[in-house]
Coordinates of C-alpha atoms and ligand atoms in Angstrom, one line a residue:
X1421 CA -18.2 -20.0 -7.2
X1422 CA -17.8 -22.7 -10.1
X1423 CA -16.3 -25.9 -9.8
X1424 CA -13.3 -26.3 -12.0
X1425 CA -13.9 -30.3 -12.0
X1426 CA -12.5 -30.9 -15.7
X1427 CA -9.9 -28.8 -15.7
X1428 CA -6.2 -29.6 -16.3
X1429 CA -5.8 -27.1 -13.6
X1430 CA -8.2 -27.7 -11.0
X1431 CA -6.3 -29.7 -8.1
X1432 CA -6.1 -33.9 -8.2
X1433 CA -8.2 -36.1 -5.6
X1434 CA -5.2 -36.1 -3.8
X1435 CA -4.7 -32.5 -3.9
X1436 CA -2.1 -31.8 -7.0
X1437 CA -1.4 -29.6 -9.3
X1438 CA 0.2 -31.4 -12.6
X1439 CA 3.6 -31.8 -10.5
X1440 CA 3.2 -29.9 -7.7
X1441 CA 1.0 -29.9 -4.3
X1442 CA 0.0 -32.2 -2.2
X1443 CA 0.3 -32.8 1.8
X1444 CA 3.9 -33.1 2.8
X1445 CA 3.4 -33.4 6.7
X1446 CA 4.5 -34.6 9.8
X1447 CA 2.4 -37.8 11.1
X1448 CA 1.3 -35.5 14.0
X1449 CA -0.6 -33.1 11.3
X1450 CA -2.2 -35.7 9.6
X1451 CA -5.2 -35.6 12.0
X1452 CA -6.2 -31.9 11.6
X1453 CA -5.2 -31.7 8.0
X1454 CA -7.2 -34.5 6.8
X1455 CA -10.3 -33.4 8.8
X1456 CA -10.3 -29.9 6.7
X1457 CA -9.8 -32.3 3.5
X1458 CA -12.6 -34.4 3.9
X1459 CA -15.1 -31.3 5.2
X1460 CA -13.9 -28.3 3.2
X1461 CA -16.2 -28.8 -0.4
X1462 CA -19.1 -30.2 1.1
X1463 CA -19.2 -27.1 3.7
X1464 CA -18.3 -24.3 1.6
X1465 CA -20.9 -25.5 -0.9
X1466 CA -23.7 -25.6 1.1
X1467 CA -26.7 -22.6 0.6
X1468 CA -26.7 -21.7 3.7
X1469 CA -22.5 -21.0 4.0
X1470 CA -22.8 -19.4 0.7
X1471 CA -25.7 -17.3 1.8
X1472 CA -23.4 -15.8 4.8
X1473 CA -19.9 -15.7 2.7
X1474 CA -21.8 -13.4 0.0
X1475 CA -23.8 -11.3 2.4
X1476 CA -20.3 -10.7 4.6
X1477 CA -18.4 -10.1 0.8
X1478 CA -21.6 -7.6 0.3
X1479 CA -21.3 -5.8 3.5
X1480 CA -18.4 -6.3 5.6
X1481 CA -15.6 -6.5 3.1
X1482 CA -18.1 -4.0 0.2
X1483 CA -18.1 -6.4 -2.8
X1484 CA -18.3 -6.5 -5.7
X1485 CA -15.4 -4.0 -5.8
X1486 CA -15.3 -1.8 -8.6
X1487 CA -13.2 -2.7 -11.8
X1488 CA -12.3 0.7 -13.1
X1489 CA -11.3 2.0 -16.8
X1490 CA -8.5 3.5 -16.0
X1491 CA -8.2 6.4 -18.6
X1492 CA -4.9 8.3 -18.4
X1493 CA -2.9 4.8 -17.7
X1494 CA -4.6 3.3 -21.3
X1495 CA -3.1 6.6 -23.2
X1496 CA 0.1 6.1 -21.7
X1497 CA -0.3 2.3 -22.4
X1498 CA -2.2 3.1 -26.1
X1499 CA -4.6 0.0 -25.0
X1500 CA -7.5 -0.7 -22.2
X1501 CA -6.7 -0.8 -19.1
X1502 CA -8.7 -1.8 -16.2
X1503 CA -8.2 -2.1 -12.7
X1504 CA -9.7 -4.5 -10.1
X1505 CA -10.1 -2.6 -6.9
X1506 CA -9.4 -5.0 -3.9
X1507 CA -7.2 -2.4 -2.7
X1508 CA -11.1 -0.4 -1.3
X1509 CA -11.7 -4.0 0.4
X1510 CA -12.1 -3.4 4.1
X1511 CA -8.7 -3.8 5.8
X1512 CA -6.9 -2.6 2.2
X1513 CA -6.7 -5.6 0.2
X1514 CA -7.7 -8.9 -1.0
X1515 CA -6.4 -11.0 2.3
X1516 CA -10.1 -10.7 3.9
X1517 CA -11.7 -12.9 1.5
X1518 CA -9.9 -15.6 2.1
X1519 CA -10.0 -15.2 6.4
X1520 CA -13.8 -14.4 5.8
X1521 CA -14.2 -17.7 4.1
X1522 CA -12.3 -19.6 6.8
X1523 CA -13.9 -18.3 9.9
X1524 CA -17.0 -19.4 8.5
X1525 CA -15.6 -22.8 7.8
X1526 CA -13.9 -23.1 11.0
X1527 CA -17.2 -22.2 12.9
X1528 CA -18.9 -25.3 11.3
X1529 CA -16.2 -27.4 11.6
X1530 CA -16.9 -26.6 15.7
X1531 CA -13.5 -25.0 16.3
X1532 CA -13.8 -21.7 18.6
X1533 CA -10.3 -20.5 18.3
X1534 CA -7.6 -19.8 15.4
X1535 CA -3.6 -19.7 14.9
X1536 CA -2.5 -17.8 12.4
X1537 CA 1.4 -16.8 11.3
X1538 CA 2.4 -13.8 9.8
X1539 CA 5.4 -11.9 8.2
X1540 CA 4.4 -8.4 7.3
X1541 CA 1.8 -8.7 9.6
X1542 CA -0.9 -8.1 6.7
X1543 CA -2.5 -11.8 6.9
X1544 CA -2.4 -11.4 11.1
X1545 CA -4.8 -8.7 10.8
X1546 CA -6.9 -10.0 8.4
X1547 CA -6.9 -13.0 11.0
X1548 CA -7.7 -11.0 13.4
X1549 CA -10.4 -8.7 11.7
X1550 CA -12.5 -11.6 10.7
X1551 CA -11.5 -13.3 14.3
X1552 CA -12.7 -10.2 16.4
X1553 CA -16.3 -9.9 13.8
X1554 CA -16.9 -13.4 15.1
X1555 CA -16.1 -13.1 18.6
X1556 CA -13.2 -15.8 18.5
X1557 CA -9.9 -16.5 20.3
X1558 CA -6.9 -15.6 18.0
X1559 CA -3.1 -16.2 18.4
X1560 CA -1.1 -14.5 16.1
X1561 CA 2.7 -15.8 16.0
X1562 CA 5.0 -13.3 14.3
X1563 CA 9.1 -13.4 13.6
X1564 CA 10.7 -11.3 16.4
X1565 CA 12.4 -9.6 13.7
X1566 CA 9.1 -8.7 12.0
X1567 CA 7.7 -7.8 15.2
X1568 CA 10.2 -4.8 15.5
X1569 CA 10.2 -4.0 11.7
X1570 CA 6.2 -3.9 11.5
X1571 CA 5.3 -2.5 14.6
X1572 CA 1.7 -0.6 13.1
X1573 CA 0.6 -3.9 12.0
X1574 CA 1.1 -5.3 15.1
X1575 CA -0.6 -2.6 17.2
X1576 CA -3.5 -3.4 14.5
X1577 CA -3.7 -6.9 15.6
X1578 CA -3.4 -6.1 19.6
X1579 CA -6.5 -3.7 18.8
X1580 CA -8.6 -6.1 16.9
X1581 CA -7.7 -8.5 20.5
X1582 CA -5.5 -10.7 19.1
X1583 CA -2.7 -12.4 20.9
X1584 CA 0.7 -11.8 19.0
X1585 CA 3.0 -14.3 20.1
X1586 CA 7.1 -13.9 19.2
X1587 CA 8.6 -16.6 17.8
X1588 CA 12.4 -16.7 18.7
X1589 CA 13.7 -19.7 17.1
X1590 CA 15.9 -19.5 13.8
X1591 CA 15.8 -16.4 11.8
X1592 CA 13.0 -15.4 13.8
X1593 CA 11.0 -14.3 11.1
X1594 CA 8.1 -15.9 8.5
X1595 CA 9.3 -19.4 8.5
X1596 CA 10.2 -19.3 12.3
X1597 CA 6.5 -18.0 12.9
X1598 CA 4.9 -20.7 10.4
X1599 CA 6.8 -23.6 12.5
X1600 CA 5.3 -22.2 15.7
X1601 CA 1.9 -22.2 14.1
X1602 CA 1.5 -25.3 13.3
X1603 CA 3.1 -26.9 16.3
X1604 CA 0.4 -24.9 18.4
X1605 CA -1.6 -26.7 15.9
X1606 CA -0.7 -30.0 16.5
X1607 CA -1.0 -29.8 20.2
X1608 CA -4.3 -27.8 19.5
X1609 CA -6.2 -29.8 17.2
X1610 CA -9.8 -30.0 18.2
X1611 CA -10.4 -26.2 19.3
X1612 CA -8.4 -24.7 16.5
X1613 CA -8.3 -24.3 12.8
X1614 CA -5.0 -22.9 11.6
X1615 CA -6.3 -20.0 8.8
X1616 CA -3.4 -19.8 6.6
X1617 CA -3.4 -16.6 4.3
X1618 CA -2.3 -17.8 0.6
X1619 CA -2.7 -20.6 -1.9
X1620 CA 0.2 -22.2 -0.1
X1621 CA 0.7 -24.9 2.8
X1622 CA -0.7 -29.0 2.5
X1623 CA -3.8 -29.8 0.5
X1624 CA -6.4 -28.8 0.9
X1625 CA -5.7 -25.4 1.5
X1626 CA -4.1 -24.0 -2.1
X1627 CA -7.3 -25.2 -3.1
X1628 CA -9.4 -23.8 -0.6
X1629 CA -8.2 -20.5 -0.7
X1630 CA -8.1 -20.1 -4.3
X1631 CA -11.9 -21.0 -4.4
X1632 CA -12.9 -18.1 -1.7
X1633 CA -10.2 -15.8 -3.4
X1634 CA -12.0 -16.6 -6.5
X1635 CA -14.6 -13.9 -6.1
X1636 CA -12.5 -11.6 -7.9
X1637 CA -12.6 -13.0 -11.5
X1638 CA -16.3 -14.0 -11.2
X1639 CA -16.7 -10.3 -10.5
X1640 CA -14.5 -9.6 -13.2
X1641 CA -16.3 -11.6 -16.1
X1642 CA -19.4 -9.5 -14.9
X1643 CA -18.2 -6.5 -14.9
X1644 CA -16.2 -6.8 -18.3
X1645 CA -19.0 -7.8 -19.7
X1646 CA -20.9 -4.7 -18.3
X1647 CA -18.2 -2.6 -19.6
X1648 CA -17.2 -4.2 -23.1
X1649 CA -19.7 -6.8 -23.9
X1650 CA -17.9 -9.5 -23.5
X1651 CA -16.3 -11.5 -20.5
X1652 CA -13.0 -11.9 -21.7
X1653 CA -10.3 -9.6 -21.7
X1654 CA -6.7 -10.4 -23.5
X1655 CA -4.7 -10.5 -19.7
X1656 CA -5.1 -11.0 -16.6
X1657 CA -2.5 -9.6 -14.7
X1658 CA -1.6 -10.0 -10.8
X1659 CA 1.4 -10.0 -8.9
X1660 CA 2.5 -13.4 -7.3
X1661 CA 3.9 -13.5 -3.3
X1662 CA 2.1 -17.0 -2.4
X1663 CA 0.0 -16.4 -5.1
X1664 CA -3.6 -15.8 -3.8
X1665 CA -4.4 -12.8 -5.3
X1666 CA -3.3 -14.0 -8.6
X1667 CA -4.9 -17.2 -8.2
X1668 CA -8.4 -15.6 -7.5
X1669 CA -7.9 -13.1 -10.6
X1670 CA -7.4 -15.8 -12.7
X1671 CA -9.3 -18.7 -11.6
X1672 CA -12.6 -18.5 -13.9
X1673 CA -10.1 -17.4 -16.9
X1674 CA -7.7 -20.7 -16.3
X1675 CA -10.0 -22.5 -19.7
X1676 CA -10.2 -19.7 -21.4
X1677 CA -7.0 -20.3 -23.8
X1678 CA -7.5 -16.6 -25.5
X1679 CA -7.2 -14.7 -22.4
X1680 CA -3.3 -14.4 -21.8
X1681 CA -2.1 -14.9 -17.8
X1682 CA 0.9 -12.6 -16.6
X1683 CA 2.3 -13.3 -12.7
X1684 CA 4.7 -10.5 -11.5
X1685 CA 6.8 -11.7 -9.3
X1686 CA 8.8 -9.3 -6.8
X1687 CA 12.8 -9.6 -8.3
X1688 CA 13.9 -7.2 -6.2
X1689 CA 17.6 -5.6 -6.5
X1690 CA 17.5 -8.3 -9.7
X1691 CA 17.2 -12.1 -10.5
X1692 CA 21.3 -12.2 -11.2
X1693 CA 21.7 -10.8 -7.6
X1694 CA 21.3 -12.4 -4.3
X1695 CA 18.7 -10.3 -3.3
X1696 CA 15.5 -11.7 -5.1
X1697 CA 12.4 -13.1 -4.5
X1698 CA 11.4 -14.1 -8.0
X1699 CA 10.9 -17.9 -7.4
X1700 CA 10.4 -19.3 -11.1
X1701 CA 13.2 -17.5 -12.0
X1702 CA 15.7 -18.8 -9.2
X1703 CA 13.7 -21.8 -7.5
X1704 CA 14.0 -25.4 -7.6
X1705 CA 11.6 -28.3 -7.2
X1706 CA 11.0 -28.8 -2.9
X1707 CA 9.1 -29.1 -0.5
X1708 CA 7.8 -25.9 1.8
X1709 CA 5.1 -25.4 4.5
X1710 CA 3.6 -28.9 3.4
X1711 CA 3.3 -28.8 -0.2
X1712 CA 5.8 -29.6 -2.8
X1713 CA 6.2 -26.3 -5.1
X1714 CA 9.0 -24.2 -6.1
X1715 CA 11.6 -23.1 -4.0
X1716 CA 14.7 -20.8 -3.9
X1717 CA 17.0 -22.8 -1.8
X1718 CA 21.0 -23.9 -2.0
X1719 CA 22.0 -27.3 -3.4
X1720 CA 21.6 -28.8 -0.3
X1721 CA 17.9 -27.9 0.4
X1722 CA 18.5 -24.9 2.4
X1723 CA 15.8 -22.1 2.2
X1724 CA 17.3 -19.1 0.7
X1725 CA 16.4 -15.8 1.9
X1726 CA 14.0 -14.0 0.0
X1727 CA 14.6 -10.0 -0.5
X1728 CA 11.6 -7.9 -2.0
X1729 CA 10.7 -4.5 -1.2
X1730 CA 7.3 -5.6 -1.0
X1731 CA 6.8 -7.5 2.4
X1732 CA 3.8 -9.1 0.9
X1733 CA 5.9 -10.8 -1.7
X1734 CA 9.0 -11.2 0.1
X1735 CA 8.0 -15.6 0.1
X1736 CA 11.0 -17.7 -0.9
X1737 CA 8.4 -20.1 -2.6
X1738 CA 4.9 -20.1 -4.6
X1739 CA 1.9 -22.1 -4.2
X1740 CA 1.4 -25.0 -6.3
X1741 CA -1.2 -24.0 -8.7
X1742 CA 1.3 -21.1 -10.1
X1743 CA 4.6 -23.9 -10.5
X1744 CA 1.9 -25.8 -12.7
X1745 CA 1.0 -22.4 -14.7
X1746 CA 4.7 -22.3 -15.0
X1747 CA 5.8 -25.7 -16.0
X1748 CA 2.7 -26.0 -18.4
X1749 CA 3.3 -22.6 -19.8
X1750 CA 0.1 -21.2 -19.1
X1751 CA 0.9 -18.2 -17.6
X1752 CA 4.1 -16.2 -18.4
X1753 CA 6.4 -14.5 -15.4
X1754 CA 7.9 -11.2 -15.2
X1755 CA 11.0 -10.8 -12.7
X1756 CA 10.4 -7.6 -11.9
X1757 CA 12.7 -5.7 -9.3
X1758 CA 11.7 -2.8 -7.3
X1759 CA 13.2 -0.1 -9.0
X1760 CA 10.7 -1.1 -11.6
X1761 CA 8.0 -1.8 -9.3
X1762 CA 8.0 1.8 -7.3
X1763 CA 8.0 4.0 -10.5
X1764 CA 5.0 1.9 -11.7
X1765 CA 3.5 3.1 -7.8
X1766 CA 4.5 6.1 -8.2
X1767 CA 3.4 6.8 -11.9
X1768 CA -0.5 5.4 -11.3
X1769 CA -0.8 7.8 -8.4
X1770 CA 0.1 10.8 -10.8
X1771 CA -1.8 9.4 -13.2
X1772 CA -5.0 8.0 -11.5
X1773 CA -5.1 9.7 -8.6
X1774 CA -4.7 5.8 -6.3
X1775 CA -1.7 5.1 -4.1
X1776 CA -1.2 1.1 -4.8
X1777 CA 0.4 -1.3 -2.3
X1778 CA 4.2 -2.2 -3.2
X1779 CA 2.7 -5.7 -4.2
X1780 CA 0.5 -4.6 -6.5
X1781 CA 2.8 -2.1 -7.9
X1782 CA 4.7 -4.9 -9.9
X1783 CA 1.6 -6.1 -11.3
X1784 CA 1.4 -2.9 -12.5
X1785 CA 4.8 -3.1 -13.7
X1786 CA 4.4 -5.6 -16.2
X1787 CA 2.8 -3.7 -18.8
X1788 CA 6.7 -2.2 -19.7
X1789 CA 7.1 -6.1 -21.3
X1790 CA 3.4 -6.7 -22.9
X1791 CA 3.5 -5.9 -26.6
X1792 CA -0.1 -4.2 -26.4
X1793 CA -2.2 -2.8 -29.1
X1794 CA -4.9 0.0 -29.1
X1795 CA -8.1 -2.8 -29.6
X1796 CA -6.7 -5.0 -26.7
X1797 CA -8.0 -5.2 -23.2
X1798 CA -5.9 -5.4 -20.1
X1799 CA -7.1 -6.5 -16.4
X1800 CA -5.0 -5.9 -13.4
X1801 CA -5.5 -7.1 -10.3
X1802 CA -4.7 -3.9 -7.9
X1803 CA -4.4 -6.5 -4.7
X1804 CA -3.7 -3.6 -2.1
X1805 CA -3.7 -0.2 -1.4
X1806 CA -0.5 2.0 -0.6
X1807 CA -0.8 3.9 2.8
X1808 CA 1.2 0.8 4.6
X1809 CA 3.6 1.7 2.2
X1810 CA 4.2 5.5 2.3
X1811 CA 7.4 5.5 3.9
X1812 CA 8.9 3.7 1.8
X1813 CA 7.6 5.5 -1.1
X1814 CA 8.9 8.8 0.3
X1815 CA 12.4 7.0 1.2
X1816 CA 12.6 6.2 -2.1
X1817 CA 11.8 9.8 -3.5
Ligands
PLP2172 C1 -0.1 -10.2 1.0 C2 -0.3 -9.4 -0.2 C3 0.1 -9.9 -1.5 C4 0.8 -11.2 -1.7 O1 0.0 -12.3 -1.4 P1 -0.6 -13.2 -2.5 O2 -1.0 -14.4 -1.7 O3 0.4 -13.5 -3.5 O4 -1.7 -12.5 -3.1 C5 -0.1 -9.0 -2.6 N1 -0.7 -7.8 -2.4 C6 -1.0 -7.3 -1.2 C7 -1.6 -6.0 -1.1 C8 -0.9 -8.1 -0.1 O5 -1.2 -7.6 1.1

């Protein structure tokens, strides 16, 4: 892990990113929130933290994952393609870095159970895998809606001993679950540490997340290197829900002005349609789940209701780091819908023999708008695999 101390995109002192961030809270949060703030860097950087995150990277989650030159997809492509594998991570995908990262934190900070929310359901068994390897009390709430429409991943999280508690107020689904969360939080707060699952939510934890998901681009320098010589590819490329993936495939490549950034985000039946997710297309300046970011929402400040056919990236916001890529033009976004998405699924399983997740399908996506020549190299972050996602696959066949 690096510090990114200089860096006009490393977060402020008081947790911001250029315009965005910070801890937009109720008084009642404060407490809990600014306990995590003041602990989290000196923690995570000690030896003997980093000693147990690696050796649970190493052999629970099997880091380093592999990044793969992915032959047939570079013909089709006429450039280099390579693909970082999160999607052989134990559980299927990149979640289970971050959830590693904050049981170990929440051990030391002397908390012996967690609260988690979830909307797929994806993040509440990540929770709950890294909850169950520790031996620790987890409450999981869910939407009652998503309850019904995920039932697998909620089996999963009963498994693994998790509590999955309905929430029934409001729409009943993500932001429904996320209130309830932190309210147990709030009337919880020596016992528990709230593990939230993307660069999203109050400083500190954009900032904290995107360090332990930033295991994937230190891999990736190494590995690029190993493969080409040199550490730099000329994209990174990751889909954005919250943006935790991305953040962590791009994190040691934010000063690295040659190496382009692309975010996909999920536009599902099209930006110039109500049913869309992509937030830097569509959203406004506001303030969600704590931290001030983008936002789709109606004049008055209503949330608008995301559609992707991705669960993972159907977020009606993004975190704060990836407004500031936006507004300082660092990275470039892609709206891309799912049409576009599932052929790009359904053309690197004929062509590479791997089933991607839906998420990371519109990462995949994005090479249809990159002008890419034959001496260029390309890195995609491959966030998930696709076996949560076969039936909609097939419905869409
Ligand atoms: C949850 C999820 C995402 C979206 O979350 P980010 O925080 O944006 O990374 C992407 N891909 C997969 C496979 C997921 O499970």
């Amino acid at each position: 892990m690096v510090n990114l101390e200089n860096s006009a995109f490393a977060v402020s002192e008081k947790g911001y990113y250029g315009n965005y961030g910070g801890a937009w809270i109720p008084e009642m949060l404060y407490p809990n929130v600014e306990e995590l703030r003041q602990n989290y860097l000196q923690i995570i950087y000690q030896a003997e933290f980093q000693e147990e995150f690696n050796l649970l990277l190493r052999d629970y989650v099997g880091r380093p994952t592999p990044l793969y030159f992915a032959n047939r997809l570079s013909e089709k492509y006429n450039t280099n393609i390579y693909l970082k594998r999160e999607d052989l991570c134990h559980t299927g995908a990149h979640k289970v870095n971050n959830t590693i990262g904050q049981i170990l934190l929440a051990k030391r900070l002397g908390k012996n159970k967690i609260v988690a929310e979830t909307g797929a359901g994806q993040h509440g068994v990540a929770t709950a895998t890294v909850c169950a390897l520790m031996g620790i009390e987890c409450i999981v709430y869910m939407g009652e809606v998503d309850i019904e429409r995920q039932a697998p991943n909620v089996a999963r999280m009963k498994m693994l001993g998790a509590e999955v508690r309905p929430a029934k107020s409001g729409s009943r689904t993500l932001k429904d679950a996320t209130n309830e969360a932190m309210r147990h939080w709030i009337n919880n707060p020596v016992d528990t540490h709230y593990i939230i699952g993307s660069v999203v939510g109050p400083h500190p934890y954009p900032d904290m997340v995107a360090r332990f998901q930033s295991v994937i681009s230190e891999e990736i320098r190494k590995q690029m290197f190993e493969h080409i010589g040199t550490e730099l590819p000329d994209y990174v490329i990751a889909c954005v829900g919250g943006g935790s993936n991305a953040a962590g495939t791009y994190f040691h490549y934010l000063d690295e002005p040659d190496v382009k950034i692309i975010a996909a985000e999920a536009a599902g039946h099209g930006v110039k349609t109500d049913k869309s997710a992509a937030t830097t297309f569509l959203g406004k300046p506001g303030v969600l789940h704590g931290s001030k970011s983008l936002l789709m929402q109606t004049y008055d400040g209503q949330v608008i209701e995301p559609h992707s056919i991705s669960a993972g990236l159907d977020y009606p916001g993004i975190g704060p780091l990836h407004a500031h890529l936006w507004e300082s033009g660092r990275a470039q976004f892609l709206a891309i819908t799912d049409d576009e998405a599932m052929q790009a699924g359904m053309n690197l399983a004929k062509l590479e023999g791997i089933i991607p997740a839906i998420e990371s399908s519109h990462a995949l996506a994005a090479l249809d708008y990159l002008d890419l020549r034959n001496n260029e190299t390309v890195v995609i972050s491959l966030s998930g695999r696709g076996d949560k996602d076969l039936s909609t696959y097939m419905k869409y066949l």
